[in-house]
PDB file of C-alpha atoms in Angstrom:
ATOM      1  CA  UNK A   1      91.208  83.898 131.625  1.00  0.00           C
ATOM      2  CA  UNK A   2      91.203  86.684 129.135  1.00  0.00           C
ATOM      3  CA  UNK A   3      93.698  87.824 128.302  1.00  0.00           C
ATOM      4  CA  UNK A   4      97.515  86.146 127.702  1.00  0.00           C
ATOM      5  CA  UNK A   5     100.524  88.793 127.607  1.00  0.00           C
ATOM      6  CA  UNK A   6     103.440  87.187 126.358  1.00  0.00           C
ATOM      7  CA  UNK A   7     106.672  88.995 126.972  1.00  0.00           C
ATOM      8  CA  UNK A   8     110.112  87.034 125.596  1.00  0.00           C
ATOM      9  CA  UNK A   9     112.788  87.842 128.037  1.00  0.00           C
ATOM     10  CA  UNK A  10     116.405  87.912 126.830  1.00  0.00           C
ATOM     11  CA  UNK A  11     119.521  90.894 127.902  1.00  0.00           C
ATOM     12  CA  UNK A  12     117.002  93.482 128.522  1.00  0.00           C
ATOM     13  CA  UNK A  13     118.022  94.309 132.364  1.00  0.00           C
ATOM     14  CA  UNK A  14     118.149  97.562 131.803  1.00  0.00           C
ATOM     15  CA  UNK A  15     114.764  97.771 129.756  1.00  0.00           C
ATOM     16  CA  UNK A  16     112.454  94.944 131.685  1.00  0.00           C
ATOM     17  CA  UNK A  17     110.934  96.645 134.929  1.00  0.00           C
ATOM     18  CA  UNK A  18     109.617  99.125 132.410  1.00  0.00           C
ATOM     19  CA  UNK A  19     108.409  96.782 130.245  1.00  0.00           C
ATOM     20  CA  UNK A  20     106.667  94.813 133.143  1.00  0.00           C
ATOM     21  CA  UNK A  21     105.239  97.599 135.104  1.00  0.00           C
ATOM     22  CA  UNK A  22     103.546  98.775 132.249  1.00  0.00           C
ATOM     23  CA  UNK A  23     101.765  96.041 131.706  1.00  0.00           C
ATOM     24  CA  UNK A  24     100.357  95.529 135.017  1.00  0.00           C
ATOM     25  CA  UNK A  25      99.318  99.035 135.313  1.00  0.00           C
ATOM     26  CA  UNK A  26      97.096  97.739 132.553  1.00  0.00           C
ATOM     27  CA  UNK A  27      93.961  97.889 134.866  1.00  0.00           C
ATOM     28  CA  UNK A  28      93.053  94.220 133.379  1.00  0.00           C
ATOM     29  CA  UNK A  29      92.304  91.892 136.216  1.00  0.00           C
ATOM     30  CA  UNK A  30      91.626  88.618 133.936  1.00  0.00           C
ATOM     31  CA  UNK A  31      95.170  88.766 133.313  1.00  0.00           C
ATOM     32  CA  UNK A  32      98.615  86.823 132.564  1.00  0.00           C
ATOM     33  CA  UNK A  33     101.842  88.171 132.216  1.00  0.00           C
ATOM     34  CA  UNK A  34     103.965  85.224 130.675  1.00  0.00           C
ATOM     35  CA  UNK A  35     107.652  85.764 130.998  1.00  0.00           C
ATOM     36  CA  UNK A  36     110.129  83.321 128.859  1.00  0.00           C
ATOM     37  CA  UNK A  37     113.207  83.992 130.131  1.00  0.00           C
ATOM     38  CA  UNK A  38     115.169  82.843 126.797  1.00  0.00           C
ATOM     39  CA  UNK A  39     118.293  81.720 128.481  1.00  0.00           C
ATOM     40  CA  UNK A  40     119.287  85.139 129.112  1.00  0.00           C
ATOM     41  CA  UNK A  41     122.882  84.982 130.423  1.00  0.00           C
ATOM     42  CA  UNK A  42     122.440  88.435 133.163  1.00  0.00           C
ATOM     43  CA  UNK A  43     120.459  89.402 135.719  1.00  0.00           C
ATOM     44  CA  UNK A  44     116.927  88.982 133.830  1.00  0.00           C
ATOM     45  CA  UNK A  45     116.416  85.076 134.804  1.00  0.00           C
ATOM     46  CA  UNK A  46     115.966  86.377 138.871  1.00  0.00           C
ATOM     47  CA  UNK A  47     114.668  89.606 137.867  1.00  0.00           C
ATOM     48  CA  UNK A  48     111.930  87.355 136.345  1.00  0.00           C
ATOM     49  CA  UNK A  49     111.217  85.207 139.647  1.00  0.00           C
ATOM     50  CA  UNK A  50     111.028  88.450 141.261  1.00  0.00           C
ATOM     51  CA  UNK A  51     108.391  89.771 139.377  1.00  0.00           C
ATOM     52  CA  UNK A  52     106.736  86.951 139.372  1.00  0.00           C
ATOM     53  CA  UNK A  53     106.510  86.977 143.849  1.00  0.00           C
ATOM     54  CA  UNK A  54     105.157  90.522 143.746  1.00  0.00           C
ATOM     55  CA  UNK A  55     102.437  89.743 141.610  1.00  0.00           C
ATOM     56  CA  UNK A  56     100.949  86.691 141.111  1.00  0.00           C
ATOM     57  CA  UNK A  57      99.634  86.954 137.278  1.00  0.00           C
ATOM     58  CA  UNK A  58     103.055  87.017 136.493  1.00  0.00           C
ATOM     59  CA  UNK A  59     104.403  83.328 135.244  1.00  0.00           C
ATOM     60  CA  UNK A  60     107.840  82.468 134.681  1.00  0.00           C
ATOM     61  CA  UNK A  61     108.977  80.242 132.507  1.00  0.00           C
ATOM     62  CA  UNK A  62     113.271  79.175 132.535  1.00  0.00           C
ATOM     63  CA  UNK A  63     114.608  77.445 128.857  1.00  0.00           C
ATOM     64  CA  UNK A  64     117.565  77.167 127.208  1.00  0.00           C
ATOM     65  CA  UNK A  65     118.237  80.125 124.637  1.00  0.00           C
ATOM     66  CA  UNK A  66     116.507  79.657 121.156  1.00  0.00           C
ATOM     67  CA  UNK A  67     115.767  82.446 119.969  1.00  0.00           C
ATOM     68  CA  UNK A  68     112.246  85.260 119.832  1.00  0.00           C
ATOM     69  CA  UNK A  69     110.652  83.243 117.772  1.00  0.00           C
ATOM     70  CA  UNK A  70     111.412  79.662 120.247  1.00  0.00           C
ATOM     71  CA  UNK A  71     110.205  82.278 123.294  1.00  0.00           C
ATOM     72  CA  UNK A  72     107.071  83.649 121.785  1.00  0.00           C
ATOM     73  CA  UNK A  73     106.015  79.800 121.025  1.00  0.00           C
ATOM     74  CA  UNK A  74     107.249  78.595 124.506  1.00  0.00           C
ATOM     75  CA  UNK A  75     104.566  81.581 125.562  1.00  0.00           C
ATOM     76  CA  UNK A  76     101.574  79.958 123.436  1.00  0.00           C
ATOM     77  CA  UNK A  77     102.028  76.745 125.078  1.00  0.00           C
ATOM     78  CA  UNK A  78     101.442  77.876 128.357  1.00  0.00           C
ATOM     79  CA  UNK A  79      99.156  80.395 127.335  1.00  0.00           C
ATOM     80  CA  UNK A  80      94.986  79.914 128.831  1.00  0.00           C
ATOM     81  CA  UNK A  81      93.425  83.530 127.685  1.00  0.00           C
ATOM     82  CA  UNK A  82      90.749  83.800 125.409  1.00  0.00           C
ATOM     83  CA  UNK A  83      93.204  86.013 123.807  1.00  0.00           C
ATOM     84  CA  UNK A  84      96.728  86.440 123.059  1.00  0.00           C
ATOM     85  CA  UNK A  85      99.193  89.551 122.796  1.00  0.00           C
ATOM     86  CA  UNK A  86     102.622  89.841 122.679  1.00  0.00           C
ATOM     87  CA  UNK A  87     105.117  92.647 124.203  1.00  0.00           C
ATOM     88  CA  UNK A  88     109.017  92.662 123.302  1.00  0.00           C
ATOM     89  CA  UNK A  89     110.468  93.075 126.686  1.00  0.00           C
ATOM     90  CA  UNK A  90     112.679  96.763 125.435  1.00  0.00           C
ATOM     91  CA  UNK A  91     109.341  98.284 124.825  1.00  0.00           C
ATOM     92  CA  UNK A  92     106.153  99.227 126.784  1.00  0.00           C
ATOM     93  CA  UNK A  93     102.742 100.321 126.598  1.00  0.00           C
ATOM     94  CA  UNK A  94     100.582 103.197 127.178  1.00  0.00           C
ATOM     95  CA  UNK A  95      98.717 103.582 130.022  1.00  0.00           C
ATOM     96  CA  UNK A  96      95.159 102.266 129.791  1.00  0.00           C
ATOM     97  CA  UNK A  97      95.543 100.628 126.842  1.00  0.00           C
ATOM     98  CA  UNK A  98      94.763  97.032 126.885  1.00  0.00           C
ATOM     99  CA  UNK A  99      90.961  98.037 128.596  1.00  0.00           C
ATOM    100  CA  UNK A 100      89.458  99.616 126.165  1.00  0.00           C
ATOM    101  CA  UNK A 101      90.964  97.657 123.296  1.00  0.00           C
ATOM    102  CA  UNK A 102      89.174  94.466 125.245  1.00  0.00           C
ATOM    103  CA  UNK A 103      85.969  96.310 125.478  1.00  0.00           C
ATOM    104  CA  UNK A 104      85.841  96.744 121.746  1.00  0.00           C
ATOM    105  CA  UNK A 105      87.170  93.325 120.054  1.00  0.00           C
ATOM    106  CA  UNK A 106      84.000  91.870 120.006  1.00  0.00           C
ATOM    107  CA  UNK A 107      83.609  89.305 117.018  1.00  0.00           C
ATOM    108  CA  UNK A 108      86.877  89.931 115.306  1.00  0.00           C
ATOM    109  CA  UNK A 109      89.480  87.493 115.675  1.00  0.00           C
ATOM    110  CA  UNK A 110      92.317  90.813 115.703  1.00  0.00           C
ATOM    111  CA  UNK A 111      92.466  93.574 116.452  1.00  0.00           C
ATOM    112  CA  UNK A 112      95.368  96.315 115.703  1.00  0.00           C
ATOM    113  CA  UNK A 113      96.136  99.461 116.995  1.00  0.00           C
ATOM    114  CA  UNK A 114      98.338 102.110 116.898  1.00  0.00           C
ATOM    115  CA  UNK A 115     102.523 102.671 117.474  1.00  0.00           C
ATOM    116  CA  UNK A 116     103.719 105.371 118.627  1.00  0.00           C
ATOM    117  CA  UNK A 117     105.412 107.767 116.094  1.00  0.00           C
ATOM    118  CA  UNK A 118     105.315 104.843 113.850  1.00  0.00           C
ATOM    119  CA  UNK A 119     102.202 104.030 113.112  1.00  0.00           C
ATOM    120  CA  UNK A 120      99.046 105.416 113.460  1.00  0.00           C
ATOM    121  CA  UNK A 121      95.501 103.581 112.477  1.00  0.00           C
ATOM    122  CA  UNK A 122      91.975 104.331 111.977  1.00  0.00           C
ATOM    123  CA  UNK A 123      89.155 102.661 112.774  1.00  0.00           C
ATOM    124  CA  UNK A 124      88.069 100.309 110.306  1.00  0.00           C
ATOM    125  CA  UNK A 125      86.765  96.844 110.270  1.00  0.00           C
ATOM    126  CA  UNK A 126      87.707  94.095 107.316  1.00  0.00           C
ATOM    127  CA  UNK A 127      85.873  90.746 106.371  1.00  0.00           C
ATOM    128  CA  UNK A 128      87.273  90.598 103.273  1.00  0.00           C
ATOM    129  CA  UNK A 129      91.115  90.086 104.833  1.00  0.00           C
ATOM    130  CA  UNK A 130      92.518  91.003 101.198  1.00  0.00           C
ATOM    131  CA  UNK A 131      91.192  93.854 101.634  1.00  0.00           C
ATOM    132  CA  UNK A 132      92.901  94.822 105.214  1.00  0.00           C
ATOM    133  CA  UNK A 133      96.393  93.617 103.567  1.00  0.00           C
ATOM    134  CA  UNK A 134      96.120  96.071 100.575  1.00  0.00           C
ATOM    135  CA  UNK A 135      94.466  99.010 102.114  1.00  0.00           C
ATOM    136  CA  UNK A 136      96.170  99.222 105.336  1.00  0.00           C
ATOM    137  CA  UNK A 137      99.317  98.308 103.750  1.00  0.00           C
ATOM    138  CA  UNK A 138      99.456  96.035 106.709  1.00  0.00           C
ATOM    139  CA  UNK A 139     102.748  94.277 104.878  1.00  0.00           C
ATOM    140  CA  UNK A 140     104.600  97.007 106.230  1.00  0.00           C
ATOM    141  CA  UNK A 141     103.274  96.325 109.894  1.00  0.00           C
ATOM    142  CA  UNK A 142     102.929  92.599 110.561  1.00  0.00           C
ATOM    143  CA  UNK A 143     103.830  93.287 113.960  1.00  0.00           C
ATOM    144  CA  UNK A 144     102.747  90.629 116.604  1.00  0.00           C
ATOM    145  CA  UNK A 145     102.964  93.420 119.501  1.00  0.00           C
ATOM    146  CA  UNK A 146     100.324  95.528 118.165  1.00  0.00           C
ATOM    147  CA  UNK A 147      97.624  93.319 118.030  1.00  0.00           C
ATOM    148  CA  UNK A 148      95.476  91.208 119.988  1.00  0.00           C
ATOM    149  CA  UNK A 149      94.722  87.488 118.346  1.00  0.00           C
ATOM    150  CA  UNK A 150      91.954  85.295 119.687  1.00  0.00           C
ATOM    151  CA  UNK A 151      94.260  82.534 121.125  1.00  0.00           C
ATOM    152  CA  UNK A 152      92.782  80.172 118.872  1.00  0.00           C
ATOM    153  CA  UNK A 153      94.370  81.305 115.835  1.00  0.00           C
ATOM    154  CA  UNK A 154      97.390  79.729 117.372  1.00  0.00           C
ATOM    155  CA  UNK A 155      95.863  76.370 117.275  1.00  0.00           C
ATOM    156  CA  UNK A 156      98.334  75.221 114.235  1.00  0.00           C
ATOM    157  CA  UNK A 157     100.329  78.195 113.794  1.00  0.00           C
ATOM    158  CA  UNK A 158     103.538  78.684 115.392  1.00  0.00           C
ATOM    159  CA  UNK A 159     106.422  81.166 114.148  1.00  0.00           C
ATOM    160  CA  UNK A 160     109.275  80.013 112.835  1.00  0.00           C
ATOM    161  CA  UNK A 161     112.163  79.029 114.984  1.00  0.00           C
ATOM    162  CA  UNK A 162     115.564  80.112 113.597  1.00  0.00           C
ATOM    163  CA  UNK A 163     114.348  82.733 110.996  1.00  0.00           C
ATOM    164  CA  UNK A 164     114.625  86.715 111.787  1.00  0.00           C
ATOM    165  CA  UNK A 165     111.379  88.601 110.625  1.00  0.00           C
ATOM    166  CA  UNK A 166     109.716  86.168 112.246  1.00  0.00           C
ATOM    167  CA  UNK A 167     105.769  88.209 111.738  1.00  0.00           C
ATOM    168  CA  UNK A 168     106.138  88.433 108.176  1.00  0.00           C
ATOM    169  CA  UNK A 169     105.894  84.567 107.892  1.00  0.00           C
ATOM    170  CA  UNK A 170     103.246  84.115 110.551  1.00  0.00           C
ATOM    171  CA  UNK A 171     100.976  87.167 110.169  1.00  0.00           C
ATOM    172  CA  UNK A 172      99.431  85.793 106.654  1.00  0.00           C
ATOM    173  CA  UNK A 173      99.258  82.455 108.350  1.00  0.00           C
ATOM    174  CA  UNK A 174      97.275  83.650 111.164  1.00  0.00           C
ATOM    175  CA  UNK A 175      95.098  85.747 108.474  1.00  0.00           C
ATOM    176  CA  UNK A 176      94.517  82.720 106.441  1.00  0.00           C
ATOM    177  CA  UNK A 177      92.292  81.646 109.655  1.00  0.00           C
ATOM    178  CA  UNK A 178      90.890  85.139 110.147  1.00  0.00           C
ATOM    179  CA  UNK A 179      87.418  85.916 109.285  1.00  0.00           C
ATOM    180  CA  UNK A 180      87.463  89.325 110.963  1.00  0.00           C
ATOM    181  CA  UNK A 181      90.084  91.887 111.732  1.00  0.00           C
ATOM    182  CA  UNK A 182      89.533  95.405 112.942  1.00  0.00           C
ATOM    183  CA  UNK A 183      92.345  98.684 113.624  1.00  0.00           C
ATOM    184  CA  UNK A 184      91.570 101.113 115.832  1.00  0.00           C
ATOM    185  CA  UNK A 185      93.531 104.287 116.957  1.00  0.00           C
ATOM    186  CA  UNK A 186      92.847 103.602 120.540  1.00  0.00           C
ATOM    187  CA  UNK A 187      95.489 102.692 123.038  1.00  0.00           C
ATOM    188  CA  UNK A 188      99.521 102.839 121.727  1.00  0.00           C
ATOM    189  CA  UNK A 189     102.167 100.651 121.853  1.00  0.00           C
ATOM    190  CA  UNK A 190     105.698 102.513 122.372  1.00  0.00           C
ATOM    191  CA  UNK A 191     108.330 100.919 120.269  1.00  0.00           C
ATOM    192  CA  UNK A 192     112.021 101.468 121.162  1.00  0.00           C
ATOM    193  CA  UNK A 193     114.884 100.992 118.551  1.00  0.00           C
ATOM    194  CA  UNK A 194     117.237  98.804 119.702  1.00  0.00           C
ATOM    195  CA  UNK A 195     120.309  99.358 117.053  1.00  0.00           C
ATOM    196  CA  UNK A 196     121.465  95.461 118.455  1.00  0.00           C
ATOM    197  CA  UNK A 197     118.106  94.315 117.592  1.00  0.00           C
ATOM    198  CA  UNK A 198     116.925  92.226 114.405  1.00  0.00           C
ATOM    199  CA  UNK A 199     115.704  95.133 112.442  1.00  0.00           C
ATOM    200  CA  UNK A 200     118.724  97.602 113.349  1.00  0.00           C
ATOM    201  CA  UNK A 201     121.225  94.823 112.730  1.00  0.00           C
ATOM    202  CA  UNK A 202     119.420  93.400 109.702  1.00  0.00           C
ATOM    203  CA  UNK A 203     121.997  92.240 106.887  1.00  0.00           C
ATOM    204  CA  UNK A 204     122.030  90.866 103.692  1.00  0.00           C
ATOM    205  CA  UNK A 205     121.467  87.811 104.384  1.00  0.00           C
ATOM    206  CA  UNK A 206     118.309  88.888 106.787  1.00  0.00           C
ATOM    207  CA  UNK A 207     117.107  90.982 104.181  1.00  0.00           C
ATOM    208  CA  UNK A 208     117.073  87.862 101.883  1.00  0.00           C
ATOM    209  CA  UNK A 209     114.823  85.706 104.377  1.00  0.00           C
ATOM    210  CA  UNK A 210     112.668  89.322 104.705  1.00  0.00           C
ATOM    211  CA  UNK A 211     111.905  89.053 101.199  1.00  0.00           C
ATOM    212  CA  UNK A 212     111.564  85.280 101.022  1.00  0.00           C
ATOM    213  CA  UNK A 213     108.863  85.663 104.014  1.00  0.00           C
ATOM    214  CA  UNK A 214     107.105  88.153 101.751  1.00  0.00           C
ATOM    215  CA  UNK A 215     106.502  85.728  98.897  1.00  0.00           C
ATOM    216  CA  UNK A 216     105.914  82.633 100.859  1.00  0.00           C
ATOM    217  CA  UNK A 217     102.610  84.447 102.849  1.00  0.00           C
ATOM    218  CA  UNK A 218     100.999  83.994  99.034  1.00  0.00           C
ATOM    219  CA  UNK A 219      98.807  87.118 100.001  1.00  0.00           C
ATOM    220  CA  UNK A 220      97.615  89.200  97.279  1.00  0.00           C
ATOM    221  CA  UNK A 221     100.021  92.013  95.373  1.00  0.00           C
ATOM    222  CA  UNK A 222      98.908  95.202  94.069  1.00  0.00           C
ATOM    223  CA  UNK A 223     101.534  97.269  92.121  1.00  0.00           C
ATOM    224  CA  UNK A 224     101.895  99.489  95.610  1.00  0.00           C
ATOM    225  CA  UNK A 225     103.035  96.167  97.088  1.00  0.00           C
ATOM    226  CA  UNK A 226     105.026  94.941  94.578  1.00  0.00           C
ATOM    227  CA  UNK A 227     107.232  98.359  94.511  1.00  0.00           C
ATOM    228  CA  UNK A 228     107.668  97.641  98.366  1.00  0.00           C
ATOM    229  CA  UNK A 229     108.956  94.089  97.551  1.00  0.00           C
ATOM    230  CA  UNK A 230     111.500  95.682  94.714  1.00  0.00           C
ATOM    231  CA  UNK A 231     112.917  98.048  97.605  1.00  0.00           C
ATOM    232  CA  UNK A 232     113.758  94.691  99.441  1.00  0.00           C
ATOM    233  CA  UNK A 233     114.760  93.129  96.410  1.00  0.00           C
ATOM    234  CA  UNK A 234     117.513  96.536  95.429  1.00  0.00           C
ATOM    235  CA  UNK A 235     118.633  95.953  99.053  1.00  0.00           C
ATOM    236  CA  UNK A 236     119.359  92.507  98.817  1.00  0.00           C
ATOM    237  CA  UNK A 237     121.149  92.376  95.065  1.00  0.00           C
ATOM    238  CA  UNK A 238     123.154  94.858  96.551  1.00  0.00           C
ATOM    239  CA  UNK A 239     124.551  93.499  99.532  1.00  0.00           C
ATOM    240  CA  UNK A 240     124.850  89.682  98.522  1.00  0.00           C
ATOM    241  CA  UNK A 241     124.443  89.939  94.695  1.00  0.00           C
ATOM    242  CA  UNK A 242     123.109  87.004  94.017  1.00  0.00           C
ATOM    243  CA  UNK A 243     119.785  86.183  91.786  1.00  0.00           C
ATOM    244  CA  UNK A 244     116.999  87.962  91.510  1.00  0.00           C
ATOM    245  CA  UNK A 245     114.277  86.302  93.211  1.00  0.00           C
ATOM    246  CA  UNK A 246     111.510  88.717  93.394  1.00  0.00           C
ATOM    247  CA  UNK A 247     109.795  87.357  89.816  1.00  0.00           C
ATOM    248  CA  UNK A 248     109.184  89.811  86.776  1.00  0.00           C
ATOM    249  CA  UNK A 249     105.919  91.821  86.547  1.00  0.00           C
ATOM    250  CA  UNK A 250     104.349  94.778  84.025  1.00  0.00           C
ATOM    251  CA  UNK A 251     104.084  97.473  86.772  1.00  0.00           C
ATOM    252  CA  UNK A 252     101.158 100.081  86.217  1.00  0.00           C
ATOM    253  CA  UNK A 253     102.599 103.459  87.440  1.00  0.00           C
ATOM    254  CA  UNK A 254      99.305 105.470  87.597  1.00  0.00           C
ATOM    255  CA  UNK A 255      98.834 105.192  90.966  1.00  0.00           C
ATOM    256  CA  UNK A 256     102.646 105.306  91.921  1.00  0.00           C
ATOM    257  CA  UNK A 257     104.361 108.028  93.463  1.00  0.00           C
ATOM    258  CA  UNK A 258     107.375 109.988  91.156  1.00  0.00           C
ATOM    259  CA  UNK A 259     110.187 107.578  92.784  1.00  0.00           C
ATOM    260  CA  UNK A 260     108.484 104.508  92.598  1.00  0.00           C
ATOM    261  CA  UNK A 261     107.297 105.495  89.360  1.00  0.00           C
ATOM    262  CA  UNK A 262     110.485 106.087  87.971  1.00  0.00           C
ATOM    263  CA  UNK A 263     111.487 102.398  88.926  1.00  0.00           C
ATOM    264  CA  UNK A 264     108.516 100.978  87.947  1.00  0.00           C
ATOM    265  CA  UNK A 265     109.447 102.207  84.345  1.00  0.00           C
ATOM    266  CA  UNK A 266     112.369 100.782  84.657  1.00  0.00           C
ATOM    267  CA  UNK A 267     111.953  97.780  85.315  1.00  0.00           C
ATOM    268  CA  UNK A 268     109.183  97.684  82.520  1.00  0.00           C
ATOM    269  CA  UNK A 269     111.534  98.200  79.896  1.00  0.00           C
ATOM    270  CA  UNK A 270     114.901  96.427  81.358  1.00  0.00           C
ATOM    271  CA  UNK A 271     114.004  94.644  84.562  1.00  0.00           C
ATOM    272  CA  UNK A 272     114.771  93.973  87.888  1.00  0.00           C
ATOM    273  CA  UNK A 273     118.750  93.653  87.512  1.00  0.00           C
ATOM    274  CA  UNK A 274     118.934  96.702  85.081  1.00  0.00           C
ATOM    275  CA  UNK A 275     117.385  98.704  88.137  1.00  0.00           C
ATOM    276  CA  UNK A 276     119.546  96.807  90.846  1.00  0.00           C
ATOM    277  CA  UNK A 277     122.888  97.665  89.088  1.00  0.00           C
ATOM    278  CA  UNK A 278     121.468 101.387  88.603  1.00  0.00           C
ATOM    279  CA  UNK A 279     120.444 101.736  92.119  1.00  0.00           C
ATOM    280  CA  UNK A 280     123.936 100.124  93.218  1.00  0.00           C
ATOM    281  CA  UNK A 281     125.866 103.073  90.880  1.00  0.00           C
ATOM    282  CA  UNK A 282     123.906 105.467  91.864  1.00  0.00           C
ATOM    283  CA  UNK A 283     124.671 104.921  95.714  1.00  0.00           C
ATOM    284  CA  UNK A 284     128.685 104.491  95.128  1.00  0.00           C
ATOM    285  CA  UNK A 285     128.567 107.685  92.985  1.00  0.00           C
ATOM    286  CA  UNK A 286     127.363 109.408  96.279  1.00  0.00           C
ATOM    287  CA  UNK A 287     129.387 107.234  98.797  1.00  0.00           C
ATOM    288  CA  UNK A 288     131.947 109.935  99.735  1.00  0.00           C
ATOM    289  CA  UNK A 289     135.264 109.151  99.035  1.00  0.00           C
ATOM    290  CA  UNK A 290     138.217 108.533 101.610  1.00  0.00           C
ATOM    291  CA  UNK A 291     141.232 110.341 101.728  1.00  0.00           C
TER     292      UNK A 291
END
């Protein structure tokens, strides 16, 4: 087998056909389509079986709700491909895109590629994986559904059951076993907000585990990075309020842009919390007022 599509199933009845079909219009013949139906409590469990009688590279598995995370790793289990890929079952993919991307992999143990009117890469290749976080800024897309992993990444990496941001943890942990990666701006993965989803309904405390993902990977941070992490950090203070955890560090603002500059200053001569409380001001000065 080549390839292993993993598609977590869970309240997406009026999202999964699409989903589904466009996978199988794929035009990949050494193929599995892996649905985890997650417990769902609607129509998507027989939906599931369904699919699964018109087409037989479509396997079902049935278990009791526990979460994307749970799913995805209930997927690698079963999984045989050479190669894994994962699909969230309220999106879809472009036609012909799996085909080419399989064509091209070659010796690189991922490959990413583009999202639609989120994202879009060029075509590079990284042995030095350092160099792929930094450049491509790939810690603002650690996506598992735009990428393609060589199934035996997964080997002794699972992602982590009960946690929301779930690819910021396992990305660096799958990179720490990379030796090759590759992005290309072929094929295109449509992503489809979902305002009940974990990135529209992301709190305080979510952001919190965002940011704690972020400094457990232990991958590299350039001042660009860092300024990402204090945007997290603002976000957090302000909604919970509690300690700072992002740690202290002399920003250099020469290659910042003006707004990130202007924090980085900030935080040079105060810190952190001096920025927090400024940011939180400067946001209830604008909230407008109710009558």
């Amino acid at each position: 087998m080549l390839l292993s599509v993993i598609i977590p199933v869970y309240r997406v009845e009026s999202t999964l056909h699409r989903c589904v079909e466009s996978v199988l219009k794929q035009h990949v013949s050494d193929m599995e389509i892996i649905l985890v139906d997650d417990g769902s409590p609607d129509q998507c469990p027989q939906l599931c079986d369904e699919w699964a009688q018109r087409d037989q590279r479509i396997l079902v598995i049935h278990k009791t709700n526990g979460g994307l995370s749970d799913a995805r790793n209930a997927g690698i289990e079963k999984a045989t491909g050479d190669y894994i890929t994962f699909v969230d079952s309220d999106d879809y993919l472009a036609p012909d895109t799996y085909a080419p991307l399989l064509e091209m992999i070659g010796d690189n143990d991922i490959l990413e590629y583009s999202i639609a009117d989120r994202l879009q890469l060029n075509d590079n290749t990284y042995e030095d994986i350092n160099e792929y976080w930094l450049k491509e800024k790939a810690y603002t897309h650690t996506y598992a559904c735009n990428k393609i992993f060589k199934r035996s990444l997964f080997e002794e990496v699972r992602f982590p059951k009960g946690r929301v941001f779930e690819d910021v943890y396992t990305l660096p942990l799958l990179l720490a076993k990379t030796k090759k990666i590759a992005t290309t701006h072929l094929g295109s993965y449509h992503y489809c907000w979902n305002p009940e989803g974990i990135t529209g309904s992301a709190d305080g405390s979510a952001l919190k585990q965002l940011l704690e993902a972020h400094l457990a990977g232990k991958m590299p941070i350039d001042d660009c990075y860092y300024m990402y992490l204090v945007n997290i950090q603002i976000d957090v203070w302000e909604r919970l309020g509690e300690t700072i955890i992002l740690p202290q560090r002399l920003v250099k603002t020469d290659t910042l842009t003006t707004s990130k500059k202007l924090k980085a200053i900030v935080i040079n001569i105060f810190g952190i919390k001096t920025l927090c409380r400024i940011i939180k001001a400067i946001h209830l000065i604008k909230k407008p007022s109710r009558l």
